[in-house]
Coordinates of C-alpha atoms in Angstrom, one line a residue:
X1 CA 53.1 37.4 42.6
X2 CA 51.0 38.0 39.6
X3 CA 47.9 35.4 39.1
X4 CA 47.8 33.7 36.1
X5 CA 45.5 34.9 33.4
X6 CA 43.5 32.5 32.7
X7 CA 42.4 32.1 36.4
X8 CA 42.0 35.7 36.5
X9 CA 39.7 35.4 33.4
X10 CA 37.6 32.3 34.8
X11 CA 37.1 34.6 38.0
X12 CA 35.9 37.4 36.3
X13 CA 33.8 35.3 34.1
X14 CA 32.3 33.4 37.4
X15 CA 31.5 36.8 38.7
X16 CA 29.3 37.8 34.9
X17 CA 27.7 34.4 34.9
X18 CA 26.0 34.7 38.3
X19 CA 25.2 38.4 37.9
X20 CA 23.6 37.5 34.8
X21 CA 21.8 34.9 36.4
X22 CA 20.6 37.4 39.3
X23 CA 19.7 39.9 36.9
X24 CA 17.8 37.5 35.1
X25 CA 15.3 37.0 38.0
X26 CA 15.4 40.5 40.0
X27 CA 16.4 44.2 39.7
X28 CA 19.5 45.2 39.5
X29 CA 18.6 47.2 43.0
X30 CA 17.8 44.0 44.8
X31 CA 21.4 42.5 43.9
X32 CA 24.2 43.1 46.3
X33 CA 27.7 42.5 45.9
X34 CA 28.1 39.8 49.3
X35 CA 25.3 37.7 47.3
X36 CA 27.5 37.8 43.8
X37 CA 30.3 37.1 45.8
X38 CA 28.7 34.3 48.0
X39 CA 27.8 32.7 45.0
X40 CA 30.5 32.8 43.0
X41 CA 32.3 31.0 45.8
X42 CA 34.5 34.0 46.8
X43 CA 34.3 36.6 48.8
X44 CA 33.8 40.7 48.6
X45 CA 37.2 41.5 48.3
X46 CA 38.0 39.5 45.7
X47 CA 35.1 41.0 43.8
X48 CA 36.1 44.6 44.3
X49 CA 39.8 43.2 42.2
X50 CA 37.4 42.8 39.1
X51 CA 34.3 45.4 39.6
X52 CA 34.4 48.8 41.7
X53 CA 30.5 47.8 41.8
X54 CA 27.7 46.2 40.7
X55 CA 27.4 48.8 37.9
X56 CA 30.6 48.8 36.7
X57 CA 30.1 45.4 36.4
X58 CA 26.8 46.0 34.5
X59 CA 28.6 48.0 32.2
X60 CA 31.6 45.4 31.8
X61 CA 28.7 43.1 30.5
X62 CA 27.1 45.2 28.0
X63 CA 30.2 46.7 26.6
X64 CA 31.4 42.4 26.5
X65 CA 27.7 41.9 23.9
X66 CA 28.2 45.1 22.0
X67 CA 32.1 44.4 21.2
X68 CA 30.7 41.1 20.2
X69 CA 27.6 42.2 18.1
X70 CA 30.1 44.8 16.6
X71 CA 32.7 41.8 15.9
X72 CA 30.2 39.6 14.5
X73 CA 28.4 42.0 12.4
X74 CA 32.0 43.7 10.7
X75 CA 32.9 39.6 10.5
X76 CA 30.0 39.0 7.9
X77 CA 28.9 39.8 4.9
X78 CA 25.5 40.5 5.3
X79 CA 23.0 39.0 2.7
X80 CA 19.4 40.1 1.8
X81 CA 17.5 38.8 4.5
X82 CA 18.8 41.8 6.7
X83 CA 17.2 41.2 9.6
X84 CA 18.0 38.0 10.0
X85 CA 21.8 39.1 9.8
X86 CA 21.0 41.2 12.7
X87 CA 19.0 38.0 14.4
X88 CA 22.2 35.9 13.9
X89 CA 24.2 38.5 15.1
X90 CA 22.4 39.2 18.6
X91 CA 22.2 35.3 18.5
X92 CA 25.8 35.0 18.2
X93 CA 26.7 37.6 20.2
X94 CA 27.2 36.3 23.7
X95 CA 26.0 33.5 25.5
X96 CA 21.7 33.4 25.4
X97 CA 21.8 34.3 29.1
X98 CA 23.7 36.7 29.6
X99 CA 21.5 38.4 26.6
X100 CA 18.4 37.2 28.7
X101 CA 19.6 39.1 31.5
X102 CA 19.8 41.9 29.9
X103 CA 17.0 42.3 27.7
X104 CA 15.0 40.1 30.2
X105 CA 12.1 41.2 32.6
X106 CA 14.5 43.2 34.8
X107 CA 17.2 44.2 32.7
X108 CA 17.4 48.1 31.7
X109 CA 15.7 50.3 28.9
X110 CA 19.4 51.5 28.9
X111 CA 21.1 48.6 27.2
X112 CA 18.0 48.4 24.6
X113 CA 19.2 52.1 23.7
X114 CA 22.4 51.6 23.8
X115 CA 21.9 48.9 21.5
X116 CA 19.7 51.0 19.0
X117 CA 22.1 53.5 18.7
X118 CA 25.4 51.7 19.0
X119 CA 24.5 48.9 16.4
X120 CA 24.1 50.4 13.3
X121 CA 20.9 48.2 12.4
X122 CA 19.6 51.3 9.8
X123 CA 22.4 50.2 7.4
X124 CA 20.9 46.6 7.5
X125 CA 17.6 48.4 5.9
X126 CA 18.2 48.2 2.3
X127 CA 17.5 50.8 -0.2
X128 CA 16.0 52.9 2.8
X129 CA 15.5 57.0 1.8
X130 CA 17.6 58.5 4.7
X131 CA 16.9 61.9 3.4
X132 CA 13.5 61.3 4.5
X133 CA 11.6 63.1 7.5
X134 CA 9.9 60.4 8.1
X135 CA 13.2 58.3 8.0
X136 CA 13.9 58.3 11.9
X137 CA 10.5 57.2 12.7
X138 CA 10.7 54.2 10.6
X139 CA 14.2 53.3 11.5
X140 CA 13.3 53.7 15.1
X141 CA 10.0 51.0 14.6
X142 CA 12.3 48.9 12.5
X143 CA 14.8 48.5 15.1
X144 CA 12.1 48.4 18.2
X145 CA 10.1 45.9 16.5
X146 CA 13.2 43.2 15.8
X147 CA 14.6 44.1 19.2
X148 CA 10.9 43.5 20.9
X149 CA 10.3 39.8 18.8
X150 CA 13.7 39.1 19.6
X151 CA 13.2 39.6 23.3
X152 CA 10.2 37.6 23.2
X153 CA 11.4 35.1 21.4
X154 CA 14.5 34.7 24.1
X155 CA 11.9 34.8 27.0
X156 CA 9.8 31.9 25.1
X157 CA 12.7 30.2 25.4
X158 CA 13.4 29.9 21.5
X159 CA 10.1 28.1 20.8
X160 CA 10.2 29.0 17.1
X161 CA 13.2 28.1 14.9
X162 CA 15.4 30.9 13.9
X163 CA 13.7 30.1 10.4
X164 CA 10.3 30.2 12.2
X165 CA 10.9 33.6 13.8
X166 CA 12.4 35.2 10.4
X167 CA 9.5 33.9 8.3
X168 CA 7.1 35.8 11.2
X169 CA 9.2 38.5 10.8
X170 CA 9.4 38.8 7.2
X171 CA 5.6 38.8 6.7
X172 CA 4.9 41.1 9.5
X173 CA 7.1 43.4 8.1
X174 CA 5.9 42.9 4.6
X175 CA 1.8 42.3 5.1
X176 CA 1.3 43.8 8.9
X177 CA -1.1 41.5 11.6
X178 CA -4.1 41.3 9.1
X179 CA -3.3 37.9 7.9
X180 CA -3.3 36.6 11.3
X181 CA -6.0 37.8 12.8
X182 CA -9.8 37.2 11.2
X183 CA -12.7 38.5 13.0
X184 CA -11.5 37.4 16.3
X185 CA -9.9 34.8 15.8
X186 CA -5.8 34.2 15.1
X187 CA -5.2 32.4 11.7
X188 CA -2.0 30.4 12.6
X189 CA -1.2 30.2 8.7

C-alpha cells in the first residue's frame, strides 16, 4: 500500500525542519540520525525511507535552496539595484531557517561555494569587464562580501530592513568604510 503524498511530503519535511534546527546550533558531526528521528516523532527506520544519511539529507536541503534561488532568480526580471535582486532572492529562497542553518555558525564552507559558483551572481554585476585579469578577484569579493552581510544580517536576526541593509550595501560598495569610521570613532550616518 502506497502512502499518500502529501504525508510522505510532511514527513520528509519534518525530518529538514529539525535537521535544520540541529544544524543551526551544532556541527553536523554532533547530529545523529536517532536524535533527528526522536525528534521528528519517528523513528530510525522511518528516516532511512527519506535519507540514506545525514548527508544525503544535507545535500537534499541545499539542492531544495539552490533549485529555489535558481527558480526565483530565472522568475524575475532583475532591476538595477542588482544586489538587492540577489538579496531578495536568497531572502525568498527557502524558509529563513533553513538558510540560517546553513550559512549559520556551524553550517559548511561547502554550501557558501556551492552557492558562489552555482548562482550566477557575476551576471547580476552590470557592465562588469569579464575579459579582465583582474575580473575573478572582483567577482569573487563581490559575491563574498554580499554573501558575508547577508549571513550577518540573518544571524542579527534581520535587525536592519531589507532597505536598511541595501542602502549599507550600496555605499559600502560605492564609498568603502571611510565614511563610517572617523578617527576612532563609528559615524552611524
Amino acid at each position: 500500500m502506497n502512502k499518500q503524498p502529501e504525508i510522505t511530503d510532511k514527513t520528509r519535511q519534518t525530518f529538514v525542519n529539525v535537521f535544520c534546527d540541529l544544524y543551526s546550533q551544532k556541527p553536523i558531526e554532533k547530529i545523529s540520525i536517532q536524535e533527528i528521528a526522536h525528534k521528528s516523532g519517528y523513528n530510525r527506520s522511518t528516516f532511512y525511507q527519506y535519507f540514506t544519511d545525514i548527508y544525503a539529507l544535507l545535500d537534499y536541503v541545499e539542492e531544495c535552496v539552490l533549485k529555489s534561488i535558481h527558480e526565483e532568480m530565472a522568475s524575475r526580471e532583475l532591476s538595477t539595484h542588482t544586489f538587492q535582486d540577489a538579496l531578495q532572492c536568497l531572502e525568498n529562497a527557502e524558509e529563513i531557517s533553513v538558510l540560517q542553518a546553513l550559512l549559520g555558525d556551524y553550517g559548511s564552507v561547502h554550501f557558501v561555494e556551492r552557492l558562489k559558483r552555482e548562482i550566477p551572481f557575476e551576471k547580476l554585476i552590470a557592465d562588469f569587464p569579464t575579459n579582465d585579469s583582474l575580473a575573478p578577484y572582483l567577482i569573487e569579493f563581490y559575491i563574498s562580501t554580499l554573501i558575508s552581510l547577508f549571513r550577518l544580517w540573518i544571524r542579527n536576526g534581520k535587525d536592519l530592513s531589507s532597505e536598511e541593509l541595501v542602502k549599507l550595501i550600496d555605499s559600502l560598495f560605492a564609498n568603502g568604510i571611510k565614511p563610517y569610521y572617523f578617527f576612532g570613532t563609528v559615524n552611524k550616518g
